[in-house]
Amino acid sequence: PAAAAPWARRFGARTYAGAGALLAEETPDFVFVFDRHRDLPLTAAMVLERGIPCSIEKPGGLAASDVARLIALRERHGGFASVPFVNR
């Protein structure tokens, strides 16, 4: 939050301690999920459990079981989810 504070002031935005704090207070219309590879499955799960439409950066997990859990959450809670493939 400290590093984000100057930008938040500049653009009139709020800062949060993390994705969990943001999702506890807000319901975004759409989320782009970016995180460290080891943390991405948990962050994506928080979004998917709320049925918030999202785009999840790849890889969606470190193991196939991580991705299978995300697929199951999307199916259970609905909403749109994608994993973009950008060919550079």
Coordinates of C-alpha atoms in Angstrom, one line a residue:
P1 CA 0.0 0.0 0.0
A2 CA 2.8 2.5 0.7
A3 CA 4.2 2.2 -2.8
A4 CA 0.7 2.6 -4.2
A5 CA -0.3 5.6 -2.1
P6 CA 1.2 8.3 -4.4
W7 CA -0.6 6.8 -7.4
A8 CA -3.8 6.5 -5.5
R9 CA -3.7 10.1 -4.5
R10 CA -2.9 11.2 -8.1
F11 CA -5.8 9.3 -9.6
G12 CA -8.3 9.5 -6.7
A13 CA -8.2 5.8 -6.0
R14 CA -8.1 3.7 -2.8
T15 CA -5.4 1.2 -1.8
Y16 CA -5.8 -2.2 -0.2
A17 CA -3.5 -4.5 1.7
G18 CA -4.1 -7.2 -0.8
A19 CA -6.6 -9.0 -3.0
G20 CA -8.5 -10.4 0.0
A21 CA -8.9 -6.9 1.5
L22 CA -10.1 -5.5 -1.8
L23 CA -12.6 -8.3 -2.4
A24 CA -13.9 -8.0 1.2
E25 CA -14.9 -4.4 0.5
E26 CA -15.6 -4.2 -3.2
T27 CA -17.3 -6.1 -5.9
P28 CA -15.4 -5.3 -9.1
D29 CA -17.1 -5.6 -12.5
F30 CA -14.1 -7.5 -13.9
V31 CA -10.7 -8.6 -12.5
F32 CA -7.4 -9.2 -14.2
V33 CA -5.7 -11.7 -11.9
F34 CA -1.9 -11.4 -11.7
D35 CA 0.2 -12.7 -8.9
R36 CA 3.3 -14.7 -8.2
H37 CA 2.9 -18.2 -9.8
R38 CA 2.8 -19.9 -6.4
D39 CA 0.1 -17.5 -5.1
L40 CA -2.0 -17.2 -8.3
P41 CA -4.3 -20.2 -7.6
L42 CA -5.4 -18.7 -4.2
T43 CA -5.9 -15.2 -5.7
A44 CA -7.8 -16.5 -8.6
A45 CA -9.9 -18.7 -6.3
M46 CA -11.0 -15.7 -4.2
V47 CA -12.3 -14.1 -7.4
L48 CA -13.9 -17.2 -8.8
E49 CA -15.7 -18.0 -5.5
R50 CA -17.5 -14.7 -5.8
G51 CA -18.5 -15.3 -9.4
I52 CA -16.7 -12.2 -10.6
P53 CA -15.8 -12.3 -14.3
C54 CA -12.0 -12.5 -14.7
S55 CA -9.0 -13.1 -16.9
I56 CA -6.3 -15.2 -15.2
E57 CA -2.7 -14.8 -16.1
K58 CA -0.9 -18.0 -17.0
P59 CA 0.1 -20.3 -15.5
G60 CA -3.0 -20.7 -13.4
G61 CA -1.2 -22.9 -11.0
L62 CA 2.0 -24.9 -10.4
A63 CA 0.2 -28.2 -10.9
A64 CA -2.7 -29.6 -13.0
S65 CA -4.6 -30.0 -9.7
D66 CA -4.4 -26.2 -9.1
V67 CA -6.0 -25.5 -12.5
A68 CA -8.6 -28.3 -12.0
R69 CA -9.7 -26.5 -8.8
L70 CA -10.0 -23.2 -10.6
I71 CA -12.1 -24.9 -13.3
A72 CA -14.4 -26.5 -10.6
L73 CA -14.8 -23.1 -8.9
R74 CA -15.8 -21.4 -12.1
E75 CA -18.3 -24.2 -12.9
R76 CA -19.8 -24.0 -9.3
H77 CA -20.0 -20.2 -9.0
G78 CA -20.6 -19.2 -12.6
G79 CA -19.2 -16.1 -14.2
F80 CA -16.8 -15.7 -17.0
A81 CA -13.2 -16.8 -16.7
S82 CA -10.4 -16.8 -19.3
V83 CA -6.7 -17.6 -19.5
P84 CA -5.4 -15.5 -22.4
F85 CA -2.9 -16.8 -24.8
V86 CA -0.9 -13.9 -26.3
N87 CA 1.4 -15.0 -29.1
R88 CA 4.3 -12.5 -29.1

